[in-house]
XYZ file of N, CA and C in Angstrom:
795
model
N 108.690 124.940 115.255
C 108.703 125.740 114.026
C 108.401 124.842 112.827
N 107.542 125.309 111.976
C 107.180 124.527 110.799
C 108.327 124.532 109.789
N 108.596 123.367 109.247
C 109.612 123.288 108.200
C 108.980 123.108 106.832
N 107.666 122.962 106.798
C 106.922 122.860 105.547
C 106.023 124.072 105.396
N 105.746 124.495 104.152
C 104.747 125.553 103.956
C 103.405 125.115 104.542
N 102.630 126.069 105.002
C 101.360 125.760 105.666
C 100.459 124.833 104.848
N 100.323 125.020 103.508
C 99.446 124.116 102.755
C 99.913 122.664 102.760
N 101.214 122.432 103.030
C 101.742 121.064 103.013
C 101.932 120.489 104.411
N 101.719 121.299 105.441
C 102.001 120.851 106.799
C 101.200 119.608 107.175
N 99.945 119.552 106.777
C 99.116 118.397 107.133
C 99.530 117.137 106.378
N 100.341 117.291 105.333
C 100.796 116.155 104.535
C 102.173 115.672 104.969
N 102.621 116.095 106.145
C 104.006 115.799 106.506
C 104.268 114.303 106.659
N 103.275 113.520 107.085
C 103.515 112.082 107.273
C 103.918 111.405 105.963
N 103.105 111.480 104.885
C 103.549 110.845 103.637
C 104.775 111.502 103.023
N 104.940 112.825 103.193
C 106.104 113.496 102.622
C 107.390 113.046 103.315
N 107.362 112.914 104.625
C 108.534 112.438 105.347
C 108.811 110.974 105.006
N 107.753 110.172 104.884
C 107.942 108.775 104.495
C 108.625 108.678 103.140
N 108.177 109.494 102.194
C 108.785 109.510 100.859
C 110.249 109.924 100.929
N 110.538 110.993 101.684
C 111.901 111.523 101.745
C 112.862 110.533 102.398
N 112.454 109.922 103.513
C 113.336 108.993 104.218
C 113.555 107.724 103.390
N 112.507 107.192 102.796
C 112.660 105.998 101.969
C 113.549 106.279 100.760
N 113.368 107.434 100.151
C 114.198 107.798 98.999
C 115.654 107.962 99.413
N 115.894 108.580 100.566
C 117.264 108.747 101.046
C 117.927 107.393 101.291
N 117.192 106.464 101.911
C 117.746 105.136 102.154
C 117.992 104.395 100.852
N 117.093 104.583 99.872
C 117.261 103.926 98.574
C 118.468 104.473 97.821
N 118.640 105.787 97.859
C 119.795 106.401 97.200
C 121.092 105.970 97.882
N 121.067 105.909 99.222
C 122.244 105.449 99.950
C 122.594 104.010 99.568
N 121.567 103.183 99.408
C 121.812 101.803 99.004
C 122.449 101.732 97.621
N 122.024 102.600 96.727
C 122.567 102.593 95.365
C 123.983 103.159 95.322
N 124.200 104.247 96.056
C 125.519 104.903 96.015
C 126.558 104.102 96.789
N 126.168 103.638 97.977
C 127.108 102.934 98.849
C 127.105 101.427 98.631
N 126.213 100.967 97.756
C 126.063 99.528 97.493
C 125.761 98.766 98.782
N 124.900 99.371 99.584
C 124.481 98.757 100.847
C 123.117 98.117 100.632
N 123.101 96.834 100.364
C 121.863 96.143 100.018
C 120.840 96.215 101.143
N 121.313 96.107 102.389
C 120.382 96.139 103.523
C 119.630 97.455 103.597
N 120.302 98.553 103.245
C 119.638 99.854 103.270
C 118.493 99.900 102.265
N 118.700 99.309 101.099
C 117.637 99.272 100.097
C 116.477 98.402 100.528
N 116.780 97.251 101.139
C 115.718 96.359 101.588
C 114.891 96.984 102.709
N 115.549 97.814 103.521
C 114.861 98.421 104.663
C 114.241 99.768 104.333
N 114.464 100.291 103.115
C 114.061 101.668 102.792
C 112.574 101.912 103.029
N 111.725 101.019 102.534
C 110.287 101.222 102.680
C 109.849 101.242 104.130
N 110.349 100.295 104.925
C 109.980 100.247 106.334
C 110.488 101.434 107.120
N 111.713 101.879 106.816
C 112.250 103.054 107.491
C 111.424 104.297 107.154
N 111.017 104.402 105.887
C 110.172 105.525 105.492
C 108.845 105.521 106.218
N 108.227 104.347 106.324
C 106.953 104.257 107.054
C 107.124 104.663 108.512
N 108.156 104.132 109.152
C 108.377 104.444 110.562
C 108.563 105.941 110.767
N 109.347 106.571 109.889
C 109.593 108.010 110.020
C 108.316 108.810 109.768
N 107.552 108.434 108.759
C 106.326 109.155 108.442
C 105.309 109.083 109.557
N 105.096 107.885 110.089
C 104.128 107.748 111.183
C 104.629 108.417 112.461
N 105.941 108.314 112.718
C 106.489 108.928 113.923
C 106.386 110.449 113.871
N 106.385 111.019 112.670
C 106.324 112.477 112.536
C 105.013 113.044 113.063
N 103.956 112.254 113.042
C 102.661 112.760 113.505
C 102.203 112.094 114.803
N 102.675 110.892 115.075
C 102.201 110.163 116.258
C 103.270 110.009 117.322
N 104.511 110.380 116.999
C 105.593 110.177 117.941
C 106.021 108.724 117.972
N 107.031 108.447 118.758
C 107.503 107.072 118.886
C 107.836 106.816 120.353
N 107.350 105.708 120.876
C 107.561 105.380 122.285
C 107.580 103.871 122.426
N 108.300 103.400 123.438
C 108.371 101.959 123.668
C 107.037 101.397 124.137
N 106.257 102.215 124.835
C 104.945 101.789 125.301
C 103.895 102.799 124.843
N 103.590 102.847 123.558
C 102.637 103.838 123.047
C 101.225 103.548 123.545
N 100.467 104.632 123.718
C 99.115 104.499 124.255
C 98.029 104.527 123.186
N 98.332 105.105 122.024
C 97.311 105.226 120.979
C 97.649 104.320 119.795
N 96.643 104.018 118.992
C 96.863 103.178 117.815
C 97.828 103.814 116.813
N 97.685 105.101 116.458
C 98.666 105.681 115.538
C 100.089 105.613 116.072
N 100.254 105.772 117.386
C 101.591 105.739 117.972
C 102.191 104.340 117.969
N 101.367 103.316 117.745
C 101.883 101.953 117.677
C 102.446 101.615 116.295
N 102.113 102.422 115.294
C 102.519 102.095 113.923
C 104.021 102.240 113.658
N 104.731 103.265 114.194
C 106.161 103.373 113.874
C 106.983 102.154 114.291
N 106.805 101.686 115.531
C 107.568 100.519 115.972
C 107.135 99.265 115.229
N 105.855 99.191 114.853
C 105.412 98.058 114.054
C 106.123 98.038 112.705
N 106.313 99.230 112.107
C 107.026 99.307 110.827
C 108.464 98.829 110.986
N 109.127 99.226 112.062
C 110.501 98.777 112.288
C 110.545 97.268 112.526
N 109.551 96.753 113.244
C 109.470 95.311 113.430
C 109.263 94.570 112.132
N 108.472 95.169 111.233
C 108.250 94.547 109.925
C 109.544 94.502 109.118
N 110.372 95.540 109.235
C 111.675 95.537 108.561
C 112.534 94.393 109.078
N 112.624 94.283 110.400
C 113.429 93.215 110.993
C 112.917 91.839 110.571
N 111.600 91.662 110.614
C 111.030 90.381 110.212
C 111.281 90.065 108.751
N 111.169 91.074 107.883
C 111.396 90.857 106.463
C 112.844 90.493 106.176
N 113.775 91.126 106.877
C 115.190 90.811 106.676
C 115.508 89.383 107.127
N 114.851 88.948 108.198
C 115.043 87.564 108.644
C 114.461 86.586 107.632
N 113.230 86.863 107.178
C 112.577 85.963 106.230
C 113.330 85.904 104.899
N 113.996 87.012 104.528
C 114.737 87.029 103.269
C 115.892 86.035 103.278
N 116.359 85.669 104.463
C 117.471 84.728 104.582
C 117.011 83.275 104.702
N 115.717 83.090 104.877
C 115.197 81.733 105.056
C 114.815 81.114 103.716
N 115.223 79.913 103.508
C 114.810 79.190 102.303
C 113.500 78.459 102.521
N 113.224 78.110 103.752
C 111.987 77.421 104.090
C 111.317 78.138 105.266
N 110.051 77.858 105.421
C 109.340 78.407 106.560
C 108.860 79.822 106.385
N 108.829 80.321 105.147
C 108.391 81.693 104.941
C 106.926 81.873 105.323
N 106.087 80.901 104.986
C 104.664 81.028 105.313
C 104.462 81.070 106.828
N 105.169 80.206 107.549
C 105.074 80.226 109.011
C 105.579 81.552 109.567
N 106.627 82.088 108.940
C 107.148 83.381 109.373
C 106.148 84.497 109.168
N 105.421 84.469 108.046
C 104.402 85.485 107.784
C 103.272 85.397 108.805
N 102.878 84.168 109.143
C 101.830 83.992 110.153
C 102.297 84.555 111.495
N 103.559 84.288 111.840
C 104.096 84.801 113.097
C 104.126 86.325 113.101
N 104.510 86.936 111.979
C 104.530 88.399 111.902
C 103.122 88.975 112.032
N 102.141 88.307 111.408
C 100.756 88.778 111.512
C 100.261 88.688 112.951
N 100.567 87.586 113.627
C 100.132 87.420 115.017
C 100.798 88.449 115.928
N 102.086 88.672 115.709
C 102.784 89.672 116.516
C 102.245 91.073 116.248
N 101.937 91.351 114.973
C 101.371 92.654 114.639
C 100.018 92.866 115.281
N 99.174 91.845 115.272
C 97.872 91.950 115.919
C 97.999 92.144 117.420
N 98.913 91.393 118.029
C 99.150 91.533 119.469
C 99.618 92.949 119.798
N 100.493 93.506 118.989
C 101.015 94.860 119.241
C 99.911 95.906 119.092
N 99.101 95.791 118.048
C 98.020 96.753 117.848
C 96.965 96.665 118.944
N 96.837 95.491 119.538
C 95.856 95.309 120.618
C 96.340 95.885 121.940
N 97.548 96.441 121.955
C 98.064 97.017 123.198
C 99.154 96.200 123.840
N 99.618 95.150 123.123
C 100.697 94.292 123.631
C 100.397 93.745 125.022
N 99.243 93.085 125.215
C 98.932 92.536 126.552
C 99.945 91.469 126.944
N 100.364 91.506 128.203
C 101.425 90.593 128.659
C 100.958 89.669 129.789
N 99.696 89.733 130.147
C 99.173 88.846 131.192
C 98.006 88.049 130.620
N 97.677 86.979 131.289
C 96.555 86.165 130.842
C 95.258 86.952 130.830
N 95.060 87.759 131.868
C 93.838 88.564 131.930
C 93.810 89.577 130.789
N 94.956 90.179 130.501
C 95.022 91.137 129.401
C 94.757 90.488 128.057
N 95.290 89.295 127.867
C 95.058 88.580 126.613
C 93.588 88.214 126.447
N 92.956 87.783 127.539
C 91.536 87.438 127.452
C 90.698 88.668 127.140
N 91.097 89.819 127.644
C 90.342 91.041 127.415
C 90.552 91.586 126.008
N 91.779 91.483 125.511
C 92.133 92.141 124.249
C 92.224 91.199 123.065
N 91.854 89.919 123.237
C 92.021 89.001 122.120
C 91.181 89.373 120.888
N 89.968 89.986 121.020
C 89.254 90.361 119.788
C 90.041 91.377 118.956
N 90.644 92.368 119.623
C 91.438 93.358 118.896
C 92.668 92.709 118.275
N 93.316 91.808 119.015
C 94.491 91.122 118.473
C 94.116 90.261 117.272
N 92.959 89.610 117.342
C 92.512 88.772 116.232
C 92.208 89.612 114.998
N 91.564 90.760 115.183
C 91.268 91.647 114.055
C 92.562 92.128 113.419
N 93.508 92.568 114.237
C 94.774 93.048 113.693
C 95.526 91.967 112.949
N 95.617 90.781 113.536
C 96.337 89.685 112.897
C 95.666 89.260 111.601
N 94.334 89.201 111.607
C 93.612 88.796 110.406
C 93.823 89.798 109.272
N 93.790 91.074 109.603
C 93.934 92.093 108.559
C 95.354 92.103 107.995
N 96.342 92.021 108.874
C 97.732 91.989 108.404
C 97.984 90.726 107.607
N 97.487 89.586 108.106
C 97.689 88.326 107.395
C 97.018 88.303 106.038
N 95.785 88.814 105.954
C 95.073 88.837 104.672
C 95.779 89.738 103.672
N 96.286 90.872 104.142
C 97.002 91.781 103.240
C 98.288 91.146 102.744
N 99.027 90.490 103.648
C 100.266 89.829 103.241
C 99.988 88.684 102.276
N 98.887 87.966 102.499
C 98.554 86.842 101.619
C 98.138 87.324 100.236
N 97.319 88.376 100.175
C 96.784 88.810 98.890
C 97.788 89.643 98.103
N 98.523 90.512 98.781
C 99.485 91.324 98.056
C 100.792 90.586 97.824
N 101.136 89.677 98.744
C 102.325 88.858 98.564
C 103.567 89.696 98.305
N 104.268 89.365 97.231
C 105.470 90.108 96.829
C 105.078 91.202 95.843
N 104.137 92.032 96.239
C 103.605 93.051 95.328
C 104.693 94.021 94.892
N 104.660 94.373 93.610
C 105.552 95.408 93.116
C 105.042 96.774 93.568
N 105.917 97.769 93.430
C 105.591 99.114 93.919
C 104.267 99.656 93.378
N 103.939 99.510 92.065
C 102.678 100.087 91.580
C 101.444 99.558 92.310
N 101.416 98.262 92.594
C 100.253 97.689 93.279
C 100.197 98.155 94.726
N 101.338 98.195 95.397
C 101.366 98.635 96.790
C 100.964 100.103 96.903
N 101.465 100.931 96.004
C 101.106 102.357 96.024
C 99.624 102.534 95.736
N 99.104 101.810 94.737
C 97.683 101.914 94.403
C 96.811 101.451 95.563
N 97.223 100.369 96.248
C 96.446 99.869 97.382
C 96.442 100.879 98.526
N 97.580 101.533 98.756
C 97.653 102.559 99.795
C 96.770 103.753 99.450
N 96.806 104.193 98.204
C 95.951 105.299 97.768
C 94.474 104.925 97.879
N 94.154 103.682 97.541
C 92.762 103.236 97.623
C 92.265 103.245 99.057
N 93.113 102.815 99.993
C 92.724 102.840 101.409
C 92.478 104.275 101.863
N 93.394 105.176 101.489
C 93.226 106.582 101.876
C 91.943 107.165 101.283
N 91.680 106.861 100.018
C 90.476 107.381 99.372
C 89.210 106.842 100.032
N 89.196 105.547 100.326
C 88.007 104.945 100.936
C 87.767 105.493 102.341
N 88.838 105.660 103.113
C 88.683 106.223 104.461
C 88.210 107.670 104.398
N 88.694 108.414 103.419
C 88.215 109.786 103.232
C 86.739 109.788 102.830
N 86.359 108.831 102.002
C 84.980 108.774 101.522
C 83.992 108.569 102.666
N 84.393 107.803 103.685
C 83.463 107.533 104.789
C 83.600 108.544 105.920
N 84.444 109.564 105.723
C 84.459 110.678 106.652
C 85.450 110.616 107.780
N 86.430 109.707 107.750
C 87.450 109.727 108.795
C 88.385 110.911 108.568
N 89.097 111.321 109.611
C 89.903 112.543 109.508
C 91.395 112.238 109.381
N 92.026 111.769 110.445
C 93.482 111.579 110.413
C 93.899 110.340 109.634
N 93.048 109.327 109.579
C 93.461 108.047 109.017
C 93.789 108.077 107.524
N 93.126 108.869 106.682
C 93.516 108.865 105.261
C 94.968 109.246 105.031
N 95.482 110.259 105.749
C 96.877 110.651 105.570
C 97.824 109.602 106.136
N 97.439 108.971 107.235
C 98.265 107.882 107.761
C 98.276 106.693 106.798
N 97.169 106.482 106.097
C 97.091 105.386 105.136
C 97.958 105.623 103.903
N 98.280 106.885 103.638
C 99.132 107.204 102.487
C 100.598 106.873 102.746
N 100.971 106.707 103.996
C 102.383 106.532 104.343
C 103.008 105.296 103.693
N 102.377 104.095 103.731
C 103.014 102.947 103.071
C 103.228 103.157 101.574
N 102.281 103.797 100.903
C 102.444 104.052 99.471
C 103.554 105.045 99.194
N 103.628 106.107 100.005
C 104.693 107.095 99.829
C 106.060 106.463 100.063
N 106.155 105.628 101.082
C 107.423 104.947 101.357
C 107.788 103.984 100.232
N 106.808 103.289 99.688
C 107.073 102.377 98.568
C 107.555 103.137 97.338
N 107.009 104.327 97.116
C 107.442 105.152 95.986
C 108.904 105.565 96.148
N 109.286 105.994 97.346
C 110.673 106.362 97.574
C 111.613 105.174 97.502
N 111.184 104.029 98.043
C 112.032 102.837 98.062
C 112.246 102.253 96.677
N 111.389 102.606 95.721
C 111.513 102.056 94.369
C 112.825 102.449 93.705
N 113.509 103.470 94.226
C 114.789 103.888 93.650
C 115.939 102.982 94.067
N 115.709 102.076 95.017
C 116.769 101.187 95.490
C 117.059 100.103 94.461
N 118.294 99.601 94.413
C 118.610 98.534 93.458
C 117.899 97.226 93.771
N 117.625 96.964 95.032
C 116.877 95.768 95.440
C 115.857 96.203 96.477
N 114.600 95.859 96.247
C 113.511 96.342 97.105
C 112.833 95.151 97.769
N 112.545 95.276 99.049
C 111.771 94.287 99.792
C 110.403 94.884 100.072
N 109.363 94.293 99.495
C 108.019 94.868 99.612
C 107.293 94.453 100.880
N 107.784 93.422 101.558
C 107.040 92.882 102.704
C 106.793 93.905 103.814
N 107.775 94.729 104.210
C 107.457 95.726 105.245
C 106.314 96.649 104.840
N 106.286 97.075 103.571
C 105.203 97.929 103.109
C 103.858 97.225 103.134
N 103.848 95.955 102.766
C 102.605 95.182 102.778
C 102.092 95.025 104.209
N 102.995 94.694 105.132
C 102.595 94.557 106.534
C 102.133 95.901 107.089
N 102.849 96.972 106.729
C 102.451 98.301 107.189
C 101.091 98.705 106.674
N 100.818 98.374 105.429
C 99.506 98.695 104.857
C 98.405 97.933 105.582
N 98.623 96.651 105.836
C 97.649 95.872 106.585
C 97.454 96.403 107.993
N 98.551 96.845 108.611
C 98.459 97.396 109.967
C 97.700 98.706 109.984
N 97.905 99.551 108.971
C 97.175 100.819 108.909
C 95.681 100.570 108.775
N 95.305 99.609 107.923
C 93.887 99.282 107.766
C 93.322 98.702 109.064
N 94.080 97.807 109.697
C 93.623 97.207 110.948
C 93.471 98.259 112.037
N 94.427 99.183 112.109
C 94.359 100.222 113.140
C 93.144 101.122 112.932
N 92.860 101.468 111.679
C 91.682 102.300 111.406
C 90.403 101.564 111.805
N 90.344 100.262 111.510
C 89.163 99.485 111.897
C 89.046 99.370 113.411
N 90.165 99.156 114.082
C 90.130 99.058 115.545
C 89.740 100.386 116.179
N 90.209 101.483 115.586
C 89.844 102.799 116.120
C 88.347 103.046 115.993
N 87.728 102.513 114.932
C 86.278 102.671 114.765
C 85.519 101.916 115.851
N 86.095 100.788 116.303
C 85.574 100.098 117.478
C 84.361 99.220 117.279
N 83.943 98.972 116.061
C 82.738 98.159 115.855
C 83.079 96.689 115.613
N 84.150 96.433 114.878
C 84.445 95.063 114.466
C 84.771 94.167 115.649
N 85.407 94.699 116.665
C 85.746 93.886 117.832
C 84.513 93.479 118.631
N 83.372 94.118 118.355
C 82.113 93.746 119.004
C 81.183 92.997 118.060
N 81.756 92.506 116.952
C 80.981 91.696 116.028
C 80.082 92.473 115.096
N 80.306 93.797 114.985
C 79.493 94.615 114.093
C 80.370 95.199 112.991
N 79.794 95.313 111.810
C 80.527 95.827 110.652
C 80.053 97.236 110.350
N 80.989 98.177 110.324
C 80.659 99.559 110.037
C 81.249 100.034 108.733
N 80.980 101.296 108.408
C 81.460 101.859 107.142
C 82.979 101.886 107.076
N 83.630 102.196 108.193
C 85.096 102.241 108.208
C 85.678 100.856 107.947
N 85.064 99.828 108.519
C 85.544 98.461 108.313
C 85.461 98.069 106.836
N 84.361 98.446 106.198
C 84.221 98.153 104.762
C 85.250 98.941 103.970
N 85.476 100.199 104.344
C 86.472 101.021 103.650
C 87.860 100.414 103.754
N 88.153 99.761 104.876
C 89.478 99.177 105.076
C 89.719 97.951 104.201
N 88.694 97.482 103.513
C 88.871 96.389 102.547
C 89.409 96.893 101.213
N 89.514 98.209 101.050
C 89.920 98.785 99.767
C 91.274 98.277 99.267
N 92.311 98.150 100.116
C 93.586 97.630 99.596
C 93.482 96.216 99.064
N 92.699 95.374 99.745
C 92.526 93.995 99.293
C 91.792 93.964 97.954
N 90.750 94.791 97.841
C 90.007 94.851 96.585
C 90.892 95.358 95.448
N 91.735 96.333 95.733
C 92.616 96.883 94.704
C 93.618 95.847 94.225
N 94.240 95.130 95.169
C 95.205 94.095 94.784
C 94.533 92.984 93.991
N 93.336 92.587 94.421
C 92.615 91.523 93.714
C 92.252 91.964 92.297
N 91.729 93.175 92.164
C 91.356 93.681 90.839
C 92.577 93.842 89.936
N 93.669 94.352 90.495
C 94.881 94.533 89.700
C 95.370 93.195 89.145
N 95.298 92.154 89.970
C 95.703 90.830 89.504
C 94.802 90.294 88.404
N 93.497 90.602 88.463
C 92.570 90.133 87.425
C 92.712 90.950 86.143
N 93.077 92.211 86.278
C 93.185 93.078 85.100
C 94.515 92.910 84.367
N 95.541 92.473 85.077
C 96.881 92.396 84.485
C 96.931 91.562 83.209
N 96.329 90.341 83.164
C 96.406 89.572 81.921
C 95.723 90.260 80.734
N 94.730 91.096 81.012
C 94.013 91.774 79.939
C 94.772 92.985 79.391
N 95.813 93.401 80.114
C 96.575 94.575 79.693
C 97.987 94.210 79.252
N 98.200 92.954 78.902
C 99.531 92.521 78.486
C 100.009 93.278 77.258
N 99.063 93.799 76.489
C 99.447 94.553 75.301
C 100.226 95.812 75.622
N 100.126 96.272 76.854
C 100.885 97.454 77.269
C 102.338 97.128 77.589
N 102.670 95.844 77.578
C 104.026 95.359 77.837
C 104.548 95.849 79.193
N 105.595 96.654 79.198
C 106.211 97.074 80.452
C 105.307 97.905 81.328
N 104.306 98.521 80.747
C 103.392 99.365 81.518
C 102.149 98.610 81.976
N 102.105 97.306 81.746
C 100.899 96.537 82.074
C 100.617 96.555 83.571
N 101.646 96.363 84.395
C 101.415 96.326 85.840
C 100.978 97.690 86.355
N 101.622 98.743 85.865
C 101.221 100.090 86.274
C 99.792 100.380 85.827
N 99.461 100.008 84.595
C 98.113 100.251 84.081
C 97.056 99.502 84.864
N 97.324 98.235 85.198
C 96.339 97.453 85.957
C 96.168 98.020 87.369
N 97.271 98.480 87.989
C 97.178 99.056 89.329
C 96.381 100.357 89.315
N 96.633 101.211 88.322
C 95.907 102.481 88.238
C 94.425 102.256 87.969
N 94.119 101.331 87.073
C 92.718 101.065 86.762
C 91.996 100.483 87.974
N 92.664 99.569 88.686
C 92.052 99.000 89.895
C 91.817 100.089 90.937
N 92.781 100.996 91.086
C 92.632 102.110 92.032
C 91.428 102.976 91.676
N 91.294 103.316 90.416
C 90.175 104.159 89.988
C 88.842 103.474 90.239
N 88.760 102.189 89.953
C 87.508 101.461 90.141
C 87.140 101.366 91.617
N 88.124 101.065 92.461
C 87.843 100.938 93.895
C 87.471 102.295 94.490
N 88.192 103.352 94.102
C 87.880 104.688 94.625
C 86.481 105.124 94.191
N 86.136 104.861 92.930
C 84.803 105.204 92.445
C 83.736 104.443 93.210
N 83.970 103.168 93.454
C 83.017 102.363 94.218
C 82.881 102.882 95.642
N 84.014 103.258 96.265
C 83.978 103.741 97.646
C 83.181 105.035 97.755
N 83.440 105.984 96.868
C 82.730 107.257 96.947
C 81.252 107.100 96.575
N 80.962 106.226 95.622
C 79.564 105.983 95.251
C 78.807 105.344 96.395
N 79.410 104.329 97.032
C 78.752 103.665 98.153
C 78.566 104.621 99.329
N 79.563 105.471 99.585
C 79.451 106.441 100.682
C 78.332 107.450 100.398
N 78.206 107.864 99.140
C 77.146 108.814 98.783
C 75.773 108.175 98.929
N 75.646 106.927 98.492
C 74.364 106.231 98.602
C 73.976 105.994 100.066
N 74.999 105.813 100.928
C 74.733 105.593 102.348
C 74.519 106.888 103.117
N 74.615 108.006 102.429
C 74.397 109.293 103.071
C 75.577 109.794 103.877
N 76.777 109.254 103.604
C 77.971 109.666 104.349
C 78.670 110.842 103.696
N 78.219 111.221 102.490
C 78.838 112.356 101.810
C 77.742 113.294 101.307
């Protein structure tokens, strides 16, 4: 039975991500449970992706691999938050584990030899997103998630744009927490982009397709937001939000223009 009105049913993934992250953030504020606030974004992502892809210990599809990856990102972020040293090595380990999981979690030598291109693509995408977004505040993470969804929509993918909205929706809900950990959202965003690229199936064979280029949208948004921020200091407290929104608009415009010129729209 549907619990959402029909016009909103297809949006259940980001809506559930928003609701669960907000609930965890409010619980953290009311109960003064810091861990709940730090985990809010990752819990929201896991719930949002699980709502459409299900959750299983041995998932068979790329979308079904995202919920457990989000929970793993929460666990990894909580561990890294306690470390004074070795954070960079920890991020590399999380990226490698994320790539291995997206590649199907091969557990034999033969499986690793067969699936290493997919694992490398996943690890590279997660690692690049974590490196470029770093400790991104909510406006940049939300803008990067929206940019990924817009770019994937521009090149004609179907389910992936709504799945790409989940990290941004979760980050929006988690922003209500007294203390927010952005790393799970950053890893989730990188994983969503990597999964969309792997589903397209061209990059693992050394070819670059429209979907692969579209998946660069979060990186472009974060990079542009960082370059625009010093120029918008006059906005004071709204400078980060303004730079994120402007970067989002520029990347979305570029994505739709490039898709139109390529005959994809």
